[in-house]
Amino acid sequence: MIHATVLRPAPRDATPGGAAPIGPACHDHGQQAAPAARRCDRTRHPQRALVLLSTLLLWLLAMPVALAQSLQIRISEPADGAVIHAHGAADIALEASVTGTLSSYVTAVEYFVDGVSIGYGDGAPDHGFVWRNVAPGHYSIQAQVRAGIPLVPPGYVADSPPVRIEVRAPLVHPALDPNGPPLQFTPGVEASVGVVAVDELDHRIAGAALSWSVETVGKLRAKAACSETDAPDHGQFTTGADGTARLRFTPGCASANRLVVIRSTQGAAPPLQLTLRGPDDRAGAIRLAANESVLVLPPASTTAVTYTVVDAQDLPDPGATIQLSLVPATAGTIEPSIRVGDDGSATAHLRLSDAATTAVLTACVRGNTGVCVQVPIRSSEGAIAVPAAAILAPIVQQALDAPGVQFDNIGQHLRLLRGGNGGALSNELTINTDKGSTGGGGAGDAVADGSRVTLFAAGSIDLGKRSGARSGFDATTRGLTLGVDLRVKPGLVVGAALGGLRAHASAAAGVDLHASGLSGSLYGQWLPTERAYLSAALNIGGEDFDVTRPACGTQLTAATNSSHRALALEAGYSMAAATVRFTPYVRYQHVRADLDAWVERGTCLDALSISAASLRRSLFAGGASLGRAFSTRSGVWTPELALEYTSQAEHHDAIYARLLARGPNVPVQLAKVDRRYGVARLSLSWMTSMQAHPLSAFIGFDTDIGRSDYDSRTFMLGLRIPF
């Protein structure tokens, strides 16, 4: 509202020649001034009209200005500084707000962009207008409103403040489709990757063009019947109506992870990088297919070793690559890598060298050092058969020789008996002492030895040695026999003996053996004529064996037992002339020993378990002895030399050994024994008389002749005391 103020003109003073002043005359309303007042009223009517006319004129001049100031417009949509993301050519809705007293008289709203008119509003309350096909860029928008009052010209115009906006092209981001398949693959099987294209506001974009490429993480490749490269390894694809797409390719035989890079061809959005987990990365465990804790393999032969690979859910993991290594590398050969098949298993071929004894085979899923398995390897020959043979060789020898120790002592005692009776010496030889004399007589001459009961003691030391890197050993056996016999009649003697032995052997591979045994014998000798004799002995006993050997940086110990039954038969005929005696003879021995199964104690991986065994030895010997008696004041001394030819055969059941940790039973081969060899025996006996009873003693030495596998030397000493 514009207010106008009318200033009245100031009053004029009365002068002598003029009219009286208007002011004072017009304000005197008394009776004396009545005529003047009437003149004053007549002069004021024109002045009022002038004031009214001036006021109307001023109002007409101020009303347009007031009306124009009451019309205002502003753009309410879009906001100043707005950024509009356009998917292609954008359509932008424009809205304006008109205020003021003339808002009801709006005739048009026109929109301008950068000063150029783009159209008029639709007349709705917000005077909306759609600006179509707007290209990306920066724009300044203004709205102009026109209003007019009927019969009150002219019209009125108002401009809005400018609104500045930016229209941006969409920045397409490739993203992983949350509903897509897992990010993993199997070599040789088509892989699929779900992708979605979105803008900055995560709105999905249909028809977005994307490019992709794939790269193998790591260049090592597995040996497999598949393509060396991924097919294809790059390409382009377009999202569908829902903004999603599937990237498909067939991975090559490399089982390492794949790095897939997806880029948008629209805008400069950063690429999407996805890692497809290959079977190597997905592997959760690797194990031997048969769950062996140790592999026992024959040397110089190829053995299949099968592995299985599973994922974290213990399901087969096809396509994984297994890398293999053997320590030491000289232990053998194996493929450096193998590829797991569809069933999750793969087989390598391992060949141990001839000299290999122990090794470690390591298998790891390639690139996944946390998924490995190590299995010790033992050569069935070097780690089992060889040490088992080294242990068994002295045990078998001692178990079969144990009865022979007592047989030798009893045999020497019976030879002394024959020397004092039975025509072993000629009738011309008589033992003369201050206590009496003895000698002469025939088979039935009881005077020759009037003792019915005889006690004897005999001891022997045997030094044995077997050559050979596998089953060689050095053994020392000490035996002691105590016996008593009874002369039933002049030509028949029966007796019993008890014997013990202790032995020690040092064998190959550091094997140390201690043995102790106890046995009992029944024996007898019959002289059917003055010259002939027949003797027999039966022995039953057993031995205990304690074994130690080095392995795994420690000493493994074991213990086992054996029991035996043995029979010895000997027959001969003595021919004497004066003081010389020649006696051909034959002898047969049979020994059966049963060896218990046993195991080595300790946690060492190389600890062995050896099966029970039944051992048999049959021996046939033929030979002759030649002796000559010398009579002295101290007694009769008789040196004697015997030579014999021996044929023997040893048999045993199959013996098996295995590792305690696990593994197959491995047959143990013992060294073959010589079937034929010779024995030489040199002995010296002494006999004297004690109160008409002969007292005798002997010393002897035995050695093998022409025996390649075993060298034995035996020293014997015995004493016979009659009662």
XYZ file of N, CA, C and O in Angstrom, residues 85-87 168-174 198-201 205 264 266-270:
84
model
N 20.751 -37.992 -11.846
C 21.392 -39.086 -12.572
C 20.474 -39.501 -13.699
O 19.349 -39.963 -13.473
N 20.937 -39.347 -14.900
C 20.118 -39.619 -16.081
C 20.499 -40.962 -16.657
O 21.663 -41.200 -16.974
N 19.540 -41.861 -16.773
C 19.745 -43.146 -17.424
C 19.414 -42.964 -18.891
O 18.261 -43.083 -19.308
N 23.772 -35.822 -14.649
C 24.917 -36.725 -14.831
C 24.480 -38.006 -15.520
O 23.406 -38.546 -15.237
N 25.349 -38.518 -16.358
C 25.132 -39.856 -16.930
C 25.347 -40.888 -15.827
O 26.163 -40.686 -14.917
N 24.664 -42.022 -15.857
C 24.808 -43.022 -14.793
C 26.204 -43.629 -14.789
O 26.754 -43.946 -15.838
N 26.795 -43.769 -13.603
C 28.093 -44.420 -13.444
C 27.830 -45.882 -13.103
O 27.483 -46.224 -11.969
N 27.958 -46.743 -14.102
C 27.572 -48.147 -13.946
C 28.640 -48.891 -13.163
O 29.830 -48.826 -13.488
N 28.211 -49.577 -12.121
C 29.099 -50.419 -11.316
C 28.711 -51.877 -11.508
O 27.572 -52.246 -11.211
N 29.610 -52.724 -11.977
C 29.310 -54.162 -11.944
C 29.428 -54.667 -10.509
O 30.363 -54.330 -9.786
N 24.635 -51.821 -11.489
C 23.926 -50.847 -10.669
C 24.596 -49.497 -10.817
O 25.761 -49.400 -11.229
N 23.817 -48.430 -10.471
C 24.404 -47.103 -10.450
C 24.815 -46.736 -9.025
O 24.800 -47.592 -8.123
N 25.099 -45.432 -8.825
C 25.557 -45.025 -7.505
C 24.492 -45.191 -6.428
O 24.812 -45.299 -5.241
N 23.259 -45.211 -6.857
C 22.170 -45.357 -5.889
C 21.695 -46.800 -5.783
O 20.624 -47.066 -5.258
N 20.551 -51.537 -13.598
C 20.560 -50.935 -14.914
C 20.425 -52.042 -15.944
O 21.274 -52.943 -16.025
N 32.800 -51.906 -16.666
C 31.688 -51.300 -17.392
C 32.238 -50.469 -18.530
O 33.235 -49.760 -18.373
N 30.513 -48.086 -19.728
C 29.828 -46.804 -19.557
C 30.366 -46.125 -18.304
O 30.130 -46.568 -17.204
N 31.047 -45.034 -18.491
C 31.580 -44.325 -17.347
C 32.910 -44.899 -16.912
O 33.459 -45.825 -17.501
N 33.433 -44.319 -15.840
C 34.761 -44.698 -15.345
C 34.675 -45.342 -13.980
O 35.492 -45.083 -13.099
N 33.664 -46.161 -13.773
C 33.531 -46.836 -12.482
C 34.665 -47.830 -12.297
O 35.141 -48.436 -13.266
N 35.130 -48.019 -11.072
C 36.201 -49.007 -10.853
C 35.710 -50.408 -11.205
O 34.528 -50.723 -11.047
